[in-house]
Tab-separated table of C-alpha atoms in Angstrom:
chain	number	residue	atom	x	y	z
A	1	MET	CA	80.872	104.075	86.750
A	2	LEU	CA	83.585	103.175	85.260
A	3	LEU	CA	87.541	103.170	86.212
A	4	ALA	CA	90.620	104.237	83.660
A	5	VAL	CA	93.879	104.006	85.353
A	6	LEU	CA	96.742	105.896	83.457
A	7	GLY	CA	100.388	104.569	84.304
A	8	ASP	CA	103.171	103.007	83.600
A	9	SER	CA	104.309	99.165	84.241
A	10	LEU	CA	103.193	99.048	87.396
A	11	THR	CA	100.142	99.812	86.402
A	12	TYR	CA	100.000	97.235	82.601
A	13	GLY	CA	101.036	94.383	85.099
A	14	TYR	CA	104.375	94.385	83.906
A	15	PRO	CA	105.849	91.597	83.345
A	16	PHE	CA	103.184	89.083	83.011
A	17	GLY	CA	100.396	91.555	81.480
A	18	PRO	CA	97.132	92.572	81.958
A	19	LYS	CA	95.257	90.218	83.328
A	20	VAL	CA	97.723	89.740	86.029
A	21	SER	CA	97.817	93.433	87.083
A	22	TRP	CA	96.492	94.042	90.302
A	23	LEU	CA	93.818	96.227	88.829
A	24	GLN	CA	92.088	92.529	87.565
A	25	THR	CA	91.926	91.974	91.465
A	26	VAL	CA	90.456	95.365	92.215
A	27	GLU	CA	88.371	94.563	88.524
A	28	GLU	CA	86.866	91.280	90.284
A	29	LYS	CA	86.691	92.027	93.558
A	30	LEU	CA	84.671	95.452	93.496
A	31	ALA	CA	83.002	94.515	89.911
A	32	VAL	CA	83.518	97.490	88.516
A	33	LYS	CA	85.087	98.299	84.845
A	34	ILE	CA	88.491	99.023	84.686
A	35	LEU	CA	90.722	100.460	81.753
A	36	ASN	CA	94.050	99.286	81.818
A	37	HIS	CA	95.631	102.839	80.190
A	38	GLY	CA	99.837	101.113	81.743
A	39	ILE	CA	102.329	101.260	79.500
A	40	CYS	CA	105.536	100.099	80.631
A	41	GLY	CA	108.606	102.626	80.406
A	42	GLU	CA	106.258	106.129	80.594
A	43	THR	CA	106.813	108.924	81.958
A	44	THR	CA	104.561	111.565	83.627
A	45	GLY	CA	105.102	113.591	80.708
A	46	ASP	CA	104.289	110.998	77.912
A	47	MET	CA	100.987	110.169	79.776
A	48	LEU	CA	99.827	114.089	79.862
A	49	LEU	CA	100.010	113.148	76.198
A	50	ARG	CA	97.458	110.443	76.598
A	51	ILE	CA	95.693	111.708	79.056
A	52	ASN	CA	92.777	113.915	76.005
A	53	SER	CA	91.882	110.769	74.058
A	54	ILE	CA	91.426	109.109	77.505
A	55	VAL	CA	89.784	111.670	79.565
A	56	ARG	CA	87.240	111.473	76.289
A	57	GLU	CA	86.360	107.484	76.843
A	58	GLU	CA	82.280	107.561	76.565
A	59	GLY	CA	81.215	106.459	80.250
A	60	LEU	CA	84.188	107.249	81.841
A	61	THR	CA	83.291	108.440	85.508
A	62	HIS	CA	86.522	108.157	86.890
A	63	LEU	CA	90.418	108.756	86.651
A	64	LEU	CA	93.534	107.511	88.385
A	65	ILE	CA	97.059	108.013	87.741
A	66	PHE	CA	100.198	106.577	88.331
A	67	GLY	CA	103.139	107.244	87.741
A	68	GLY	CA	106.963	108.684	88.119
A	69	ALA	CA	108.922	106.047	89.168
A	70	ASN	CA	110.212	106.685	85.009
A	71	ASP	CA	109.999	109.978	85.180
A	72	ILE	CA	113.080	109.348	87.978
A	73	LEU	CA	114.316	106.127	86.967
A	74	LEU	CA	114.815	106.616	83.964
A	75	ALA	CA	114.583	110.046	82.212
A	76	GLY	CA	116.071	111.954	85.709
A	77	ARG	CA	113.580	114.784	85.926
A	78	PRO	CA	112.856	117.427	88.543
A	79	LEU	CA	110.702	115.660	90.648
A	80	ALA	CA	108.162	119.593	90.271
A	81	ASP	CA	108.776	118.884	86.871
A	82	ILE	CA	106.950	114.787	87.595
A	83	VAL	CA	104.226	116.351	90.472
A	84	ALA	CA	104.031	119.378	87.379
A	85	ASP	CA	102.232	116.903	85.199
A	86	ILE	CA	100.472	115.232	87.727
A	87	ILE	CA	98.582	117.573	88.761
A	88	HIS	CA	97.706	118.407	85.195
A	89	MET	CA	96.071	115.297	84.805
A	90	GLN	CA	94.313	115.744	87.779
A	91	ASN	CA	93.199	118.641	87.139
A	92	ILE	CA	92.508	117.812	83.040
A	93	ALA	CA	89.850	115.021	84.769
A	94	LEU	CA	88.302	117.345	87.065
A	95	SER	CA	87.453	120.372	84.036
A	96	HIS	CA	85.385	117.087	82.213
A	97	SER	CA	83.946	116.429	84.989
A	98	LEU	CA	85.491	113.377	86.337
A	99	LYS	CA	86.300	112.241	89.802
A	100	SER	CA	90.018	112.143	89.430
A	101	GLY	CA	92.764	110.403	91.859
A	102	SER	CA	96.325	109.095	92.577
A	103	ILE	CA	97.972	106.659	93.524
A	104	LEU	CA	101.184	107.584	95.237
A	105	PRO	CA	104.558	106.209	93.754
A	106	LEU	CA	105.658	102.862	95.855
A	107	VAL	CA	109.064	103.147	97.224
A	108	PRO	CA	111.748	100.578	95.831
A	109	GLU	CA	113.850	98.693	98.013
A	110	GLN	CA	116.946	100.454	96.617
A	111	TYR	CA	118.492	102.505	99.157
A	112	ALA	CA	119.981	105.428	96.884
A	113	TYR	CA	116.678	105.555	95.280
A	114	LYS	CA	114.045	105.932	98.374
A	115	LYS	CA	114.884	109.569	99.571
A	116	TYR	CA	113.685	110.749	95.422
A	117	PHE	CA	110.736	108.151	95.953
A	118	THR	CA	109.452	109.333	99.094
A	119	ASP	CA	110.249	113.040	98.291
A	120	LEU	CA	107.607	112.509	95.507
A	121	ARG	CA	104.982	111.411	97.283
A	122	GLU	CA	105.194	113.866	99.885
A	123	LEU	CA	104.801	116.678	96.848
A	124	ILE	CA	102.131	115.226	95.298
A	125	ILE	CA	100.608	115.350	98.930
A	126	GLU	CA	101.144	118.346	99.416
A	127	LYS	CA	100.416	119.756	95.849
A	128	SER	CA	96.683	117.525	94.828
A	129	GLY	CA	94.249	119.344	95.214
A	130	LYS	CA	91.646	118.983	98.090
A	131	GLN	CA	89.139	117.343	95.319
A	132	ILE	CA	91.567	114.684	94.578
A	133	PHE	CA	91.234	110.914	96.039
A	134	LEU	CA	94.900	109.851	97.895
A	135	ALA	CA	96.061	106.359	97.568
A	136	ASP	CA	99.216	104.907	99.262
A	137	LEU	CA	99.334	100.944	98.723
A	138	GLN	CA	102.427	101.700	99.439
A	139	PRO	CA	101.315	99.513	103.359
A	140	ALA	CA	100.272	96.161	101.474
A	141	LEU	CA	104.067	95.771	100.514
A	142	LEU	CA	104.839	96.226	103.702
A	143	THR	CA	103.098	93.536	105.973
A	144	GLY	CA	103.231	89.781	106.015
A	145	ALA	CA	106.135	87.076	105.900
A	146	ASP	CA	106.438	86.555	101.469
A	147	LYS	CA	107.139	90.638	101.424
A	148	VAL	CA	110.811	89.511	99.671
A	149	ASN	CA	108.320	87.676	97.683
A	150	TYR	CA	105.553	90.534	96.451
A	151	PHE	CA	108.296	92.322	93.982
A	152	TYR	CA	110.771	90.281	91.338
A	153	ASP	CA	113.234	92.884	90.500
A	154	GLY	CA	112.651	95.092	93.897
A	155	ILE	CA	110.134	97.345	91.647
A	156	HIS	CA	107.773	95.120	89.281
A	157	LEU	CA	105.257	93.315	91.170
A	158	THR	CA	104.855	89.513	90.580
A	159	VAL	CA	102.083	88.227	90.406
A	160	GLU	CA	101.840	87.026	94.210
A	161	GLY	CA	102.859	91.156	94.161
A	162	ASN	CA	99.837	92.283	91.894
A	163	SER	CA	97.419	90.047	93.717
A	164	ILE	CA	98.088	91.837	97.035
A	165	LEU	CA	98.778	94.926	95.682
A	166	GLY	CA	94.933	94.156	94.597
A	167	GLU	CA	93.238	93.396	97.778
A	168	TYR	CA	94.681	96.172	99.562
A	169	ALA	CA	93.924	98.965	96.115
A	170	ALA	CA	90.033	97.129	96.503
A	171	SER	CA	89.908	98.130	100.181
A	172	LEU	CA	91.028	101.764	99.598
A	173	LEU	CA	89.365	101.826	95.626
A	174	LYS	CA	86.211	100.708	97.215
A	175	ASP	CA	84.857	103.675	98.993
A	176	TRP	CA	85.714	106.417	97.156
A	177	LEU	CA	84.064	104.213	93.509
A	178	GLN	CA	81.084	104.216	95.657
A	179	GLN	CA	81.022	108.308	96.453
A	180	GLU	CA	77.425	110.399	95.289
A	181	GLU	CA	78.617	113.276	93.973
C-alpha cells in the first residue's frame, strides 16, 4: 500500500518541513509509506496541473487531496471553481484505479474567513461522490487545553499541532487504508 497526499503548505508541514508534517505522524502510527506532495502556496488549480504525474507513481494505491485554502486566501477564487478542481482530481485518481479521498479544509481562526471555509467544506461534501473518502481533521484542533498552541499564525500548525493532527488523522485513515476492494 502506498499513499500520496497532494496539497499545499499544510500538507508539506510548513514551516518545519515534511519531517514534522502531520503526515510523518500518520506514517509512523500506521506503518504505511506516504508520499508528501505538498507545495507551499499551491492552489487546487496548481495541484490539478501536477496530478497526472502523481497518479502514475509506481505502486500507488491511495490518493488524498488536501487543498483549497490558498485558493481563498491568496487567489480569491470562487468556491465552485475550487470544488470543481477537487472533484476533477478525485475523478482522475479513480480513473487510475486508486482509492481517492479528500481532507476537508481546516477552518482558520480569523473570523473574516470562517464562512468561506465552512461553505467550501460543505460544497466538497455535497459534490464528492460516494466512492470518495472524506476526512474531517478539524475536530482534532478543537479539543484540549493547548489548542491555542496548535497554530503559530492562525493557519499553519506548530510542531505540537502537526503531531495532534497526525494522531487524529491516523485514527481516521486506518480503516480506509486497510479496506479491501
